[in-house]
Every structure is written in C-alpha cells, then in structure tokens.
PDB file of C-alpha atoms in Angstrom:
ATOM      1  CA  UNK A 228     150.492  41.498  96.162  1.00 53.00           C
ATOM      2  CA  UNK A 229     149.318  44.392  93.681  1.00 57.00           C
ATOM      3  CA  UNK A 230     152.810  45.056  92.716  1.00 54.00           C
ATOM      4  CA  UNK A 231     153.540  41.524  91.657  1.00 54.00           C
ATOM      5  CA  UNK A 232     150.446  42.069  88.838  1.00 60.00           C
ATOM      6  CA  UNK A 233     150.764  43.069  85.665  1.00 64.00           C
ATOM      7  CA  UNK A 234     150.219  46.588  85.013  1.00 70.00           C
ATOM      8  CA  UNK A 235     147.212  47.865  81.944  1.00 80.00           C
ATOM      9  CA  UNK A 236     150.238  48.337  79.432  1.00 80.00           C
ATOM     10  CA  UNK A 237     151.772  44.555  79.952  1.00 80.00           C
ATOM     11  CA  UNK A 238     148.082  43.493  79.667  1.00 86.00           C
ATOM     12  CA  UNK A 239     147.817  44.898  76.549  1.00 88.00           C
ATOM     13  CA  UNK A 240     151.223  43.969  75.496  1.00 87.00           C
ATOM     14  CA  UNK A 241     150.156  40.292  75.924  1.00 88.00           C
ATOM     15  CA  UNK A 242     146.624  40.695  74.052  1.00 93.00           C
ATOM     16  CA  UNK A 243     148.408  42.363  71.072  1.00 92.00           C
ATOM     17  CA  UNK A 244     150.231  39.432  70.504  1.00 91.00           C
ATOM     18  CA  UNK A 245     147.534  36.995  70.773  1.00 92.00           C
ATOM     19  CA  UNK A 246     145.542  39.162  67.947  1.00 94.00           C
ATOM     20  CA  UNK A 247     148.716  38.609  65.424  1.00 91.00           C
ATOM     21  CA  UNK A 248     148.805  35.105  66.684  1.00 90.00           C
ATOM     22  CA  UNK A 249     145.541  34.751  65.504  1.00 92.00           C
ATOM     23  CA  UNK A 250     144.603  37.074  62.736  1.00 93.00           C
ATOM     24  CA  UNK A 251     148.025  38.486  62.092  1.00 92.00           C
ATOM     25  CA  UNK A 252     147.763  41.382  59.520  1.00 91.00           C
ATOM     26  CA  UNK A 253     149.594  40.615  56.199  1.00 88.00           C
ATOM     27  CA  UNK A 254     150.063  41.717  51.989  1.00 88.00           C
ATOM     28  CA  UNK A 255     149.288  44.802  51.731  1.00 90.00           C
ATOM     29  CA  UNK A 256     146.927  45.734  54.315  1.00 91.00           C
ATOM     30  CA  UNK A 257     150.366  45.163  56.254  1.00 90.00           C
ATOM     31  CA  UNK A 258     151.951  47.826  54.066  1.00 90.00           C
ATOM     32  CA  UNK A 259     149.906  50.252  54.749  1.00 93.00           C
ATOM     33  CA  UNK A 260     149.859  49.203  58.708  1.00 92.00           C
ATOM     34  CA  UNK A 261     153.831  50.054  58.256  1.00 89.00           C
ATOM     35  CA  UNK A 262     153.101  53.238  57.209  1.00 90.00           C
ATOM     36  CA  UNK A 263     150.623  54.311  59.913  1.00 92.00           C
ATOM     37  CA  UNK A 264     153.092  52.832  62.337  1.00 88.00           C
ATOM     38  CA  UNK A 265     156.032  54.457  61.092  1.00 87.00           C
ATOM     39  CA  UNK A 266     154.215  57.924  61.852  1.00 90.00           C
ATOM     40  CA  UNK A 267     153.122  57.286  64.748  1.00 87.00           C
ATOM     41  CA  UNK A 268     156.382  56.249  66.345  1.00 84.00           C
ATOM     42  CA  UNK A 269     157.425  60.086  64.747  1.00 87.00           C
ATOM     43  CA  UNK A 270     154.569  61.106  66.938  1.00 88.00           C
ATOM     44  CA  UNK A 271     156.148  59.476  70.299  1.00 82.00           C
ATOM     45  CA  UNK A 272     159.553  61.101  70.276  1.00 83.00           C
ATOM     46  CA  UNK A 273     158.101  64.276  69.013  1.00 88.00           C
ATOM     47  CA  UNK A 274     156.242  64.397  72.384  1.00 86.00           C
ATOM     48  CA  UNK A 275     159.522  62.859  74.112  1.00 78.00           C
ATOM     49  CA  UNK A 276     161.487  66.132  73.115  1.00 80.00           C
ATOM     50  CA  UNK A 277     158.600  68.607  73.194  1.00 86.00           C
ATOM     51  CA  UNK A 278     158.705  67.339  76.670  1.00 80.00           C
ATOM     52  CA  UNK A 279     161.926  67.646  78.126  1.00 73.00           C
ATOM     53  CA  UNK A 280     162.703  70.801  79.511  1.00 74.00           C
ATOM     54  CA  UNK A 281     166.045  72.313  78.713  1.00 68.00           C
ATOM     55  CA  UNK A 282     166.198  73.815  82.408  1.00 69.00           C
ATOM     56  CA  UNK A 283     166.424  70.184  83.370  1.00 63.00           C
ATOM     57  CA  UNK A 284     168.801  69.671  80.936  1.00 59.00           C
ATOM     58  CA  UNK A 285     171.277  71.800  81.796  1.00 65.00           C
ATOM     59  CA  UNK A 286     170.763  71.325  85.723  1.00 61.00           C
ATOM     60  CA  UNK A 287     171.588  67.733  85.028  1.00 59.00           C
ATOM     61  CA  UNK A 288     174.898  67.625  83.111  1.00 61.00           C
ATOM     62  CA  UNK A 289     176.464  69.759  85.688  1.00 69.00           C
ATOM     63  CA  UNK A 290     176.339  66.610  87.114  1.00 77.00           C
ATOM     64  CA  UNK A 291     178.563  64.549  84.650  1.00 83.00           C
ATOM     65  CA  UNK A 292     180.071  62.067  87.273  1.00 89.00           C
ATOM     66  CA  UNK A 293     176.873  59.998  87.669  1.00 92.00           C
ATOM     67  CA  UNK A 294     175.894  60.304  83.903  1.00 90.00           C
ATOM     68  CA  UNK A 295     178.912  58.487  82.929  1.00 93.00           C
ATOM     69  CA  UNK A 296     178.288  56.039  84.965  1.00 95.00           C
ATOM     70  CA  UNK A 297     174.901  55.246  84.205  1.00 95.00           C
ATOM     71  CA  UNK A 298     175.863  55.406  80.532  1.00 95.00           C
ATOM     72  CA  UNK A 299     178.680  53.279  80.956  1.00 96.00           C
ATOM     73  CA  UNK A 300     176.340  50.598  82.762  1.00 97.00           C
ATOM     74  CA  UNK A 301     173.588  50.904  80.199  1.00 97.00           C
ATOM     75  CA  UNK A 302     176.363  50.749  77.040  1.00 97.00           C
ATOM     76  CA  UNK A 303     179.183  48.777  78.318  1.00 97.00           C
ATOM     77  CA  UNK A 304     178.468  46.322  81.701  1.00 97.00           C
ATOM     78  CA  UNK A 305     175.128  45.010  79.830  1.00 97.00           C
ATOM     79  CA  UNK A 306     177.022  44.441  76.446  1.00 96.00           C
ATOM     80  CA  UNK A 307     179.436  42.901  78.212  1.00 96.00           C
ATOM     81  CA  UNK A 308     176.626  40.018  80.826  1.00 96.00           C
ATOM     82  CA  UNK A 309     174.949  39.626  77.370  1.00 95.00           C
ATOM     83  CA  UNK A 310     177.705  38.193  75.292  1.00 94.00           C
ATOM     84  CA  UNK A 311     178.970  36.265  78.944  1.00 94.00           C
ATOM     85  CA  UNK A 312     175.448  34.965  78.377  1.00 93.00           C
ATOM     86  CA  UNK A 313     176.329  33.844  75.052  1.00 90.00           C
ATOM     87  CA  UNK A 314     179.481  31.776  75.907  1.00 90.00           C
ATOM     88  CA  UNK A 315     177.017  29.232  78.136  1.00 88.00           C
ATOM     89  CA  UNK A 316     175.180  28.316  74.680  1.00 85.00           C
ATOM     90  CA  UNK A 317     171.970  27.190  76.131  1.00 88.00           C
ATOM     91  CA  UNK A 318     169.640  29.910  74.920  1.00 89.00           C
ATOM     92  CA  UNK A 319     168.062  29.524  70.974  1.00 86.00           C
ATOM     93  CA  UNK A 320     169.873  31.126  68.427  1.00 84.00           C
ATOM     94  CA  UNK A 321     167.007  33.751  67.391  1.00 79.00           C
ATOM     95  CA  UNK A 322     165.969  34.331  71.187  1.00 91.00           C
ATOM     96  CA  UNK A 323     169.720  35.062  71.931  1.00 93.00           C
ATOM     97  CA  UNK A 324     170.052  37.747  69.449  1.00 91.00           C
ATOM     98  CA  UNK A 325     166.984  38.934  71.643  1.00 93.00           C
ATOM     99  CA  UNK A 326     168.174  38.876  74.183  1.00 95.00           C
ATOM    100  CA  UNK A 327     171.915  40.362  72.912  1.00 94.00           C
ATOM    101  CA  UNK A 328     169.773  43.132  71.655  1.00 95.00           C
ATOM    102  CA  UNK A 329     168.408  44.302  75.504  1.00 97.00           C
ATOM    103  CA  UNK A 330     171.813  44.132  76.299  1.00 97.00           C
ATOM    104  CA  UNK A 331     172.478  47.237  73.722  1.00 96.00           C
ATOM    105  CA  UNK A 332     169.254  49.240  74.303  1.00 96.00           C
ATOM    106  CA  UNK A 333     169.336  52.523  76.175  1.00 95.00           C
ATOM    107  CA  UNK A 334     167.225  53.520  79.985  1.00 95.00           C
ATOM    108  CA  UNK A 335     163.855  54.268  79.634  1.00 90.00           C
ATOM    109  CA  UNK A 336     162.230  57.520  81.085  1.00 83.00           C
ATOM    110  CA  UNK A 337     159.365  57.676  82.417  1.00 81.00           C
ATOM    111  CA  UNK A 338     160.155  54.688  84.530  1.00 87.00           C
ATOM    112  CA  UNK A 339     163.089  55.278  85.395  1.00 91.00           C
ATOM    113  CA  UNK A 340     162.080  58.524  87.279  1.00 87.00           C
ATOM    114  CA  UNK A 341     158.828  57.456  88.610  1.00 87.00           C
ATOM    115  CA  UNK A 342     161.105  55.025  90.765  1.00 92.00           C
ATOM    116  CA  UNK A 343     163.243  57.335  91.394  1.00 92.00           C
ATOM    117  CA  UNK A 344     161.288  59.579  92.960  1.00 89.00           C
ATOM    118  CA  UNK A 345     159.150  57.241  94.317  1.00 90.00           C
ATOM    119  CA  UNK A 346     162.840  55.898  96.387  1.00 93.00           C
ATOM    120  CA  UNK A 347     163.405  59.289  97.127  1.00 92.00           C
ATOM    121  CA  UNK A 348     166.545  59.728  94.671  1.00 92.00           C
ATOM    122  CA  UNK A 349     167.812  62.578  93.070  1.00 89.00           C
ATOM    123  CA  UNK A 350     165.247  63.070  90.681  1.00 85.00           C
ATOM    124  CA  UNK A 351     166.656  65.909  88.181  1.00 80.00           C
ATOM    125  CA  UNK A 352     169.643  63.641  87.857  1.00 85.00           C
ATOM    126  CA  UNK A 353     167.518  60.450  86.335  1.00 89.00           C
ATOM    127  CA  UNK A 354     165.543  62.991  84.393  1.00 83.00           C
ATOM    128  CA  UNK A 355     168.693  63.658  82.373  1.00 84.00           C
ATOM    129  CA  UNK A 356     170.741  60.433  83.064  1.00 88.00           C
ATOM    130  CA  UNK A 357     167.560  58.980  81.059  1.00 88.00           C
ATOM    131  CA  UNK A 358     166.696  61.269  78.279  1.00 83.00           C
ATOM    132  CA  UNK A 359     170.939  61.645  77.299  1.00 85.00           C
ATOM    133  CA  UNK A 360     170.527  57.760  77.122  1.00 90.00           C
ATOM    134  CA  UNK A 361     167.663  57.782  75.054  1.00 87.00           C
ATOM    135  CA  UNK A 362     169.187  60.600  72.934  1.00 85.00           C
ATOM    136  CA  UNK A 363     172.689  58.259  72.717  1.00 88.00           C
ATOM    137  CA  UNK A 364     171.269  55.244  72.341  1.00 91.00           C
ATOM    138  CA  UNK A 365     169.585  57.016  68.662  1.00 88.00           C
ATOM    139  CA  UNK A 366     173.578  56.319  67.399  1.00 88.00           C
ATOM    140  CA  UNK A 367     175.107  53.945  69.711  1.00 92.00           C
ATOM    141  CA  UNK A 368     172.126  51.140  69.906  1.00 92.00           C
ATOM    142  CA  UNK A 369     172.885  50.033  65.963  1.00 89.00           C
ATOM    143  CA  UNK A 370     176.792  50.550  66.556  1.00 89.00           C
ATOM    144  CA  UNK A 371     176.752  47.919  69.187  1.00 92.00           C
ATOM    145  CA  UNK A 372     173.881  46.240  67.361  1.00 90.00           C
ATOM    146  CA  UNK A 373     176.599  46.039  64.069  1.00 86.00           C
ATOM    147  CA  UNK A 374     179.966  45.137  66.086  1.00 87.00           C
ATOM    148  CA  UNK A 375     177.910  42.329  68.434  1.00 86.00           C
ATOM    149  CA  UNK A 376     175.373  40.828  66.208  1.00 80.00           C
ATOM    150  CA  UNK A 377     177.694  40.297  63.316  1.00 66.00           C
ATOM    151  CA  UNK A 378     180.450  38.799  65.155  1.00 52.00           C
ATOM    152  CA  UNK A 379     178.497  36.960  67.342  1.00 47.00           C
ATOM    153  CA  UNK A 380     174.772  36.252  67.063  1.00 46.00           C
ATOM    154  CA  UNK A 381     174.455  35.346  63.334  1.00 46.00           C
ATOM    155  CA  UNK A 382     171.853  38.111  62.406  1.00 51.00           C
ATOM    156  CA  UNK A 383     171.965  41.480  60.536  1.00 50.00           C
ATOM    157  CA  UNK A 384     173.727  43.789  62.196  1.00 52.00           C
ATOM    158  CA  UNK A 385     174.137  48.098  61.370  1.00 53.00           C
ATOM    159  CA  UNK A 386     173.749  49.453  57.974  1.00 62.00           C
ATOM    160  CA  UNK A 387     173.452  53.007  56.834  1.00 69.00           C
ATOM    161  CA  UNK A 388     169.839  52.303  55.924  1.00 71.00           C
ATOM    162  CA  UNK A 389     168.856  51.516  59.159  1.00 69.00           C
ATOM    163  CA  UNK A 390     170.698  54.494  61.171  1.00 72.00           C
ATOM    164  CA  UNK A 391     169.071  56.668  58.138  1.00 76.00           C
ATOM    165  CA  UNK A 392     166.101  54.874  59.687  1.00 77.00           C
ATOM    166  CA  UNK A 393     166.583  55.357  63.058  1.00 80.00           C
ATOM    167  CA  UNK A 394     167.305  59.632  62.404  1.00 79.00           C
ATOM    168  CA  UNK A 395     164.243  59.988  60.252  1.00 81.00           C
ATOM    169  CA  UNK A 396     161.944  57.881  62.935  1.00 81.00           C
ATOM    170  CA  UNK A 397     163.037  58.578  66.047  1.00 83.00           C
ATOM    171  CA  UNK A 398     165.948  61.525  65.956  1.00 83.00           C
ATOM    172  CA  UNK A 399     164.691  64.349  63.385  1.00 88.00           C
ATOM    173  CA  UNK A 400     160.893  64.195  65.179  1.00 89.00           C
ATOM    174  CA  UNK A 401     162.998  64.744  68.732  1.00 84.00           C
ATOM    175  CA  UNK A 402     165.097  67.214  67.656  1.00 86.00           C
ATOM    176  CA  UNK A 403     161.688  69.039  66.179  1.00 92.00           C
ATOM    177  CA  UNK A 404     160.529  68.965  69.693  1.00 89.00           C
ATOM    178  CA  UNK A 405     162.493  70.014  71.320  1.00 85.00           C
ATOM    179  CA  UNK A 406     163.049  73.635  68.756  1.00 89.00           C
ATOM    180  CA  UNK A 407     159.021  73.994  69.419  1.00 92.00           C
ATOM    181  CA  UNK A 408     159.409  73.008  73.042  1.00 88.00           C
ATOM    182  CA  UNK A 409     159.412  76.457  74.419  1.00 87.00           C
ATOM    183  CA  UNK A 410     155.785  77.394  72.792  1.00 90.00           C
ATOM    184  CA  UNK A 411     154.278  73.582  73.238  1.00 90.00           C
ATOM    185  CA  UNK A 412     155.783  72.092  76.301  1.00 87.00           C
ATOM    186  CA  UNK A 413     154.394  73.173  79.082  1.00 86.00           C
ATOM    187  CA  UNK A 414     150.705  72.193  77.162  1.00 88.00           C
ATOM    188  CA  UNK A 415     151.879  68.773  76.556  1.00 86.00           C
ATOM    189  CA  UNK A 416     153.384  68.292  79.833  1.00 81.00           C
ATOM    190  CA  UNK A 417     149.618  69.043  81.485  1.00 84.00           C
ATOM    191  CA  UNK A 418     148.437  66.850  79.406  1.00 80.00           C
ATOM    192  CA  UNK A 419     149.812  63.872  80.242  1.00 74.00           C
ATOM    193  CA  UNK A 420     147.046  61.623  80.793  1.00 73.00           C
ATOM    194  CA  UNK A 421     145.364  63.114  77.590  1.00 66.00           C
ATOM    195  CA  UNK A 422     148.631  61.891  75.204  1.00 72.00           C
ATOM    196  CA  UNK A 423     149.177  58.716  77.017  1.00 75.00           C
ATOM    197  CA  UNK A 424     147.114  56.921  74.065  1.00 81.00           C
ATOM    198  CA  UNK A 425     149.805  57.613  71.717  1.00 78.00           C
ATOM    199  CA  UNK A 426     152.578  56.544  73.530  1.00 74.00           C
ATOM    200  CA  UNK A 427     151.299  53.304  73.926  1.00 81.00           C
ATOM    201  CA  UNK A 428     149.777  53.204  71.499  1.00 87.00           C
ATOM    202  CA  UNK A 429     152.290  53.638  68.969  1.00 84.00           C
ATOM    203  CA  UNK A 430     154.096  50.540  70.803  1.00 83.00           C
ATOM    204  CA  UNK A 431     151.403  48.397  71.022  1.00 89.00           C
ATOM    205  CA  UNK A 432     150.827  48.955  66.671  1.00 90.00           C
ATOM    206  CA  UNK A 433     154.783  47.917  66.268  1.00 85.00           C
ATOM    207  CA  UNK A 434     154.570  44.832  68.351  1.00 89.00           C
ATOM    208  CA  UNK A 435     151.157  43.948  66.292  1.00 91.00           C
ATOM    209  CA  UNK A 436     153.068  44.398  62.964  1.00 89.00           C
ATOM    210  CA  UNK A 437     155.931  42.332  64.215  1.00 86.00           C
ATOM    211  CA  UNK A 438     154.586  39.521  65.687  1.00 89.00           C
ATOM    212  CA  UNK A 439     152.018  39.800  62.713  1.00 89.00           C
ATOM    213  CA  UNK A 440     155.624  38.978  60.260  1.00 84.00           C
ATOM    214  CA  UNK A 441     156.917  36.491  62.351  1.00 85.00           C
ATOM    215  CA  UNK A 442     153.963  34.551  63.262  1.00 87.00           C
ATOM    216  CA  UNK A 443     153.238  34.603  59.448  1.00 87.00           C
ATOM    217  CA  UNK A 444     156.506  33.078  59.105  1.00 80.00           C
ATOM    218  CA  UNK A 445     156.221  30.138  61.994  1.00 82.00           C
ATOM    219  CA  UNK A 446     157.644  31.754  64.877  1.00 80.00           C
ATOM    220  CA  UNK A 447     155.429  29.698  67.460  1.00 84.00           C
ATOM    221  CA  UNK A 448     156.513  26.610  65.639  1.00 80.00           C
ATOM    222  CA  UNK A 449     160.194  27.590  66.152  1.00 81.00           C
ATOM    223  CA  UNK A 450     159.955  28.732  70.182  1.00 88.00           C
ATOM    224  CA  UNK A 451     158.775  26.535  72.698  1.00 89.00           C
ATOM    225  CA  UNK A 452     157.715  26.728  76.504  1.00 90.00           C
ATOM    226  CA  UNK A 453     161.275  25.416  77.641  1.00 92.00           C
ATOM    227  CA  UNK A 454     162.588  28.153  75.550  1.00 92.00           C
ATOM    228  CA  UNK A 455     160.772  30.918  76.585  1.00 93.00           C
ATOM    229  CA  UNK A 456     161.460  30.262  80.255  1.00 94.00           C
ATOM    230  CA  UNK A 457     164.898  30.336  79.445  1.00 95.00           C
ATOM    231  CA  UNK A 458     165.208  33.668  78.370  1.00 95.00           C
ATOM    232  CA  UNK A 459     162.455  34.657  81.126  1.00 95.00           C
ATOM    233  CA  UNK A 460     165.807  33.225  83.385  1.00 96.00           C
ATOM    234  CA  UNK A 461     167.971  35.029  81.566  1.00 96.00           C
ATOM    235  CA  UNK A 462     166.218  38.157  81.630  1.00 97.00           C
ATOM    236  CA  UNK A 463     166.512  38.176  85.444  1.00 97.00           C
ATOM    237  CA  UNK A 464     170.181  37.233  85.655  1.00 97.00           C
ATOM    238  CA  UNK A 465     170.365  40.277  83.541  1.00 97.00           C
ATOM    239  CA  UNK A 466     169.017  42.220  85.385  1.00 97.00           C
ATOM    240  CA  UNK A 467     170.303  40.874  89.246  1.00 97.00           C
ATOM    241  CA  UNK A 468     173.527  41.685  87.733  1.00 97.00           C
ATOM    242  CA  UNK A 469     173.381  45.179  86.756  1.00 98.00           C
ATOM    243  CA  UNK A 470     171.081  45.619  90.059  1.00 97.00           C
ATOM    244  CA  UNK A 471     173.986  44.192  92.373  1.00 97.00           C
ATOM    245  CA  UNK A 472     176.979  46.601  90.137  1.00 97.00           C
ATOM    246  CA  UNK A 473     175.404  49.474  90.415  1.00 97.00           C
ATOM    247  CA  UNK A 474     174.687  49.563  94.134  1.00 96.00           C
ATOM    248  CA  UNK A 475     177.329  48.470  95.103  1.00 97.00           C
ATOM    249  CA  UNK A 476     179.880  50.360  92.453  1.00 96.00           C
ATOM    250  CA  UNK A 477     177.787  53.553  92.944  1.00 96.00           C
ATOM    251  CA  UNK A 478     178.519  52.869  97.180  1.00 96.00           C
ATOM    252  CA  UNK A 479     182.216  52.516  96.291  1.00 97.00           C
ATOM    253  CA  UNK A 480     182.437  55.573  93.975  1.00 96.00           C
ATOM    254  CA  UNK A 481     181.389  57.259  97.042  1.00 95.00           C
ATOM    255  CA  UNK A 482     177.779  59.097  95.538  1.00 95.00           C
ATOM    256  CA  UNK A 483     175.360  60.673  98.209  1.00 94.00           C
ATOM    257  CA  UNK A 484     172.635  57.483  98.766  1.00 93.00           C
ATOM    258  CA  UNK A 485     170.079  60.229  96.337  1.00 94.00           C
ATOM    259  CA  UNK A 486     172.743  60.004  93.433  1.00 95.00           C
ATOM    260  CA  UNK A 487     173.034  55.837  94.470  1.00 96.00           C
ATOM    261  CA  UNK A 488     169.530  55.228  94.048  1.00 96.00           C
ATOM    262  CA  UNK A 489     169.729  57.280  90.690  1.00 95.00           C
ATOM    263  CA  UNK A 490     172.256  55.238  89.570  1.00 96.00           C
ATOM    264  CA  UNK A 491     170.404  51.757  90.080  1.00 97.00           C
ATOM    265  CA  UNK A 492     167.448  52.679  88.442  1.00 96.00           C
ATOM    266  CA  UNK A 493     167.927  54.496  85.479  1.00 95.00           C
ATOM    267  CA  UNK A 494     171.383  52.125  85.397  1.00 96.00           C
ATOM    268  CA  UNK A 495     168.886  48.705  85.136  1.00 96.00           C
ATOM    269  CA  UNK A 496     166.704  49.302  83.175  1.00 95.00           C
ATOM    270  CA  UNK A 497     166.073  48.852  79.099  1.00 96.00           C
ATOM    271  CA  UNK A 498     163.261  51.342  77.065  1.00 93.00           C
ATOM    272  CA  UNK A 499     160.820  49.064  75.599  1.00 91.00           C
ATOM    273  CA  UNK A 500     159.025  52.166  73.995  1.00 86.00           C
ATOM    274  CA  UNK A 501     162.983  52.620  71.778  1.00 89.00           C
ATOM    275  CA  UNK A 502     163.374  49.455  71.836  1.00 91.00           C
ATOM    276  CA  UNK A 503     160.779  48.158  69.685  1.00 89.00           C
ATOM    277  CA  UNK A 504     160.997  51.210  67.351  1.00 88.00           C
ATOM    278  CA  UNK A 505     164.236  50.722  66.287  1.00 90.00           C
ATOM    279  CA  UNK A 506     163.928  46.522  66.362  1.00 89.00           C
ATOM    280  CA  UNK A 507     161.715  47.475  63.397  1.00 85.00           C
ATOM    281  CA  UNK A 508     164.558  49.996  61.887  1.00 83.00           C
ATOM    282  CA  UNK A 509     167.265  47.637  62.612  1.00 85.00           C
ATOM    283  CA  UNK A 510     166.014  44.229  61.296  1.00 84.00           C
ATOM    284  CA  UNK A 511     163.668  45.602  59.138  1.00 74.00           C
ATOM    285  CA  UNK A 512     163.093  42.454  56.541  1.00 70.00           C
ATOM    286  CA  UNK A 513     164.067  39.989  59.428  1.00 76.00           C
ATOM    287  CA  UNK A 514     161.644  38.384  61.311  1.00 72.00           C
ATOM    288  CA  UNK A 515     161.743  40.486  65.161  1.00 84.00           C
ATOM    289  CA  UNK A 516     158.957  38.457  66.864  1.00 87.00           C
ATOM    290  CA  UNK A 517     161.661  36.871  68.590  1.00 87.00           C
ATOM    291  CA  UNK A 518     163.988  39.662  69.293  1.00 90.00           C
ATOM    292  CA  UNK A 519     161.292  41.844  70.376  1.00 91.00           C
ATOM    293  CA  UNK A 520     159.444  39.035  73.219  1.00 93.00           C
ATOM    294  CA  UNK A 521     162.862  39.040  75.293  1.00 94.00           C
ATOM    295  CA  UNK A 522     162.734  42.883  75.440  1.00 94.00           C
ATOM    296  CA  UNK A 523     158.511  42.448  76.669  1.00 92.00           C
ATOM    297  CA  UNK A 524     159.340  39.623  78.847  1.00 93.00           C
ATOM    298  CA  UNK A 525     162.420  42.388  80.719  1.00 95.00           C
ATOM    299  CA  UNK A 526     159.919  45.038  80.620  1.00 92.00           C
ATOM    300  CA  UNK A 527     158.230  43.348  82.981  1.00 88.00           C
ATOM    301  CA  UNK A 528     160.448  41.650  85.226  1.00 93.00           C
ATOM    302  CA  UNK A 529     161.915  45.326  85.502  1.00 93.00           C
ATOM    303  CA  UNK A 530     158.916  46.990  86.644  1.00 89.00           C
ATOM    304  CA  UNK A 531     158.074  44.245  89.519  1.00 89.00           C
ATOM    305  CA  UNK A 532     161.864  44.161  90.502  1.00 92.00           C
ATOM    306  CA  UNK A 533     162.053  47.816  90.929  1.00 91.00           C
ATOM    307  CA  UNK A 534     158.978  48.894  92.577  1.00 88.00           C
ATOM    308  CA  UNK A 535     159.245  46.419  95.456  1.00 89.00           C
ATOM    309  CA  UNK A 536     163.127  47.777  95.721  1.00 93.00           C
ATOM    310  CA  UNK A 537     162.122  51.629  94.952  1.00 91.00           C
ATOM    311  CA  UNK A 538     159.327  51.061  98.024  1.00 88.00           C
ATOM    312  CA  UNK A 539     162.369  49.480 100.257  1.00 91.00           C
ATOM    313  CA  UNK A 540     164.115  52.538 100.033  1.00 92.00           C
ATOM    314  CA  UNK A 541     161.215  54.361 100.302  1.00 89.00           C
ATOM    315  CA  UNK A 542     160.073  52.595 103.605  1.00 88.00           C
ATOM    316  CA  UNK A 543     164.172  52.996 104.994  1.00 88.00           C
ATOM    317  CA  UNK A 544     163.322  56.778 104.084  1.00 85.00           C
ATOM    318  CA  UNK A 545     160.359  57.319 106.354  1.00 84.00           C
ATOM    319  CA  UNK A 546     162.299  54.993 109.092  1.00 82.00           C
ATOM    320  CA  UNK A 547     165.503  57.562 108.659  1.00 80.00           C
ATOM    321  CA  UNK A 548     163.110  60.688 109.590  1.00 75.00           C
ATOM    322  CA  UNK A 549     161.664  58.762 111.894  1.00 75.00           C
ATOM    323  CA  UNK A 550     165.206  58.905 113.322  1.00 69.00           C
ATOM    324  CA  UNK A 551     165.178  54.553 113.631  1.00 60.00           C
ATOM    325  CA  UNK A 552     168.013  53.092 112.150  1.00 57.00           C
ATOM    326  CA  UNK A 553     168.061  51.515 108.457  1.00 53.00           C
ATOM    327  CA  UNK A 554     169.433  49.532 107.065  1.00 53.00           C
ATOM    328  CA  UNK A 555     171.766  49.941 104.060  1.00 51.00           C
ATOM    329  CA  UNK A 556     171.292  50.028 100.638  1.00 51.00           C
TER     330      UNK A 556
END
C-alpha cells in the first residue's frame, strides 16, 4: 500500500499550499521573496547542468529514433490531447489553462530515469531523452503556450519577455553548469542527498509565491471541490491515453523491450521542477495558482501510476529470468 501514499515532497507541496492559503506573502516582502525564488531556481538549473555527464549525452544521441518518439509524444501527442479536452467544455477556463499547460511541458528527469531503471529499461537512453526534453522545453514550451493559449485558452501566451526570463533563469544557469561539469560534476553527483533541499526547496518557494498571489486575488472563492475533481479526472485520462499510445506505438515501431520501457516512462511524464518556474515566467503578472494546481495533481498521479507499472515490469523481468512465461508488456 505504500506506493499509493503520497511521498514526502507531495506532503510538503500540500503544506505549502495550505500555508499560502492562510498566510500569503504580499507587498514588499513578496517582492523580496520573488527575488530569492528566482535565485533558487537559477541554482536548481545550474545543478541540473552540472550533473549531466557529456558521455551520457553523446552515447544517447546515437539512439535518435527513440528520442524522436519521446519528443514527439511530449510536445506533439500531449498538446493534441489537451486541445481535444478543450472541446468537451467541462473544465473551468482557469483550470483548463493549467491542463493545457501540463501538455506543453517537458518530461521529468529524476523520476523518468528512476522508473526506467526499476523496470529494467534502457537507462542511458532515458537519461539522454529526459535531459534533452528539458533543454528543448525551454524553447518549445513558451512557443507552444503562445500558439495554443492565444488560440484557445483565453489567457496571455508567448512573449519575448517570457522567453528572455526563461533563458536567464533556466537556460543560462544550465549551460554554465554544463561548462563547469568536467570539474564539479563528480562532486555534485556524489552529494545528491546533501543538495536535494535545493531541488525541492526552490520548487516549494515558487509554489508558495504563486499561491500567495492567487489566494490574495480570491483563488479559493472561484474554484470548487467539483472543479478540482474534474481536473483530477482529466489528469488521469491524459496519463492513461499517453501510456496506451506509448506502449502500443513503441511496440508497433519495433523497439526492443528495454527501449519500450524508456519510451513509456519518459514519454508519459511532465516535469513539476521545470513547469512551476516556467509558469512564473510565462504567466508573470497573472494569477498562476490555478495554472499550477493541475500540474501538482498530475505530478502525484503520474508517480503513483508509474510506480505500479515499474513494479509490474520488474516482476515480469524476474519471471523471465527464472524461465517462466511473462505477460505481454
């Protein structure tokens, strides 16, 4: 039953939203907190860049078909599903913007790799694909927001200012980390637990700031429990469709079992770590609590579902090692 319980980070996210709902930061303290948050996000992406080994990137690039399938799923199939949900007209506009925002985000890095490894998949390819997704996402996400939101979500979309903020806050620190990676990469990778508070703390800071602004503007007066339940159902539907598409599509395309596992787990994820800071840059000046809320719910749903799938893949691997027949995956 433990896999169905929220992890520590999810509990911290819920507590952060609760604190922001009761004690929102505003005025001059909010301005200073915003500056501190931007610095924390820059440090987060610097650490991402310094962790990524160039040897892994070079090795992964050779498997271009797999990466192309994952990128097409992340930035092609997901947005199409999001557009389709819009035609159902059952999700409130503010929350639908959050659903559509999920669909244009890059894949996760840590959980994609962890689940691929647990399931016995192609880990080097997963590392390369998930990392490439985040790099391309710094450009593709704001462009897709500009294209889809201007057309259908009724909110402000892409702007040069938003792209500049993403480049300064995310890409520049990432590239600086890559430049310094040969000298500091091993040291940082060896201290993963020590530096984990930076990863999680920066996201919690953005969530607190986002919900503080939204609560001040009356977020919880405009969203009901029925609306939240609708978003949960939409999140589950999106994830289910993508899991089926990646599993069946990768099989039809003739990928090996290890590659299919990497495609399923990398192609079905959406990054909370990249999504929250991107939302603060792209939707600056707007109430982004309602935009971030569907992503936070999707984050927990994908962790639960993919943990179950990874264990099923691992069990099938164990049966195969013992010479027992394994069910088709």
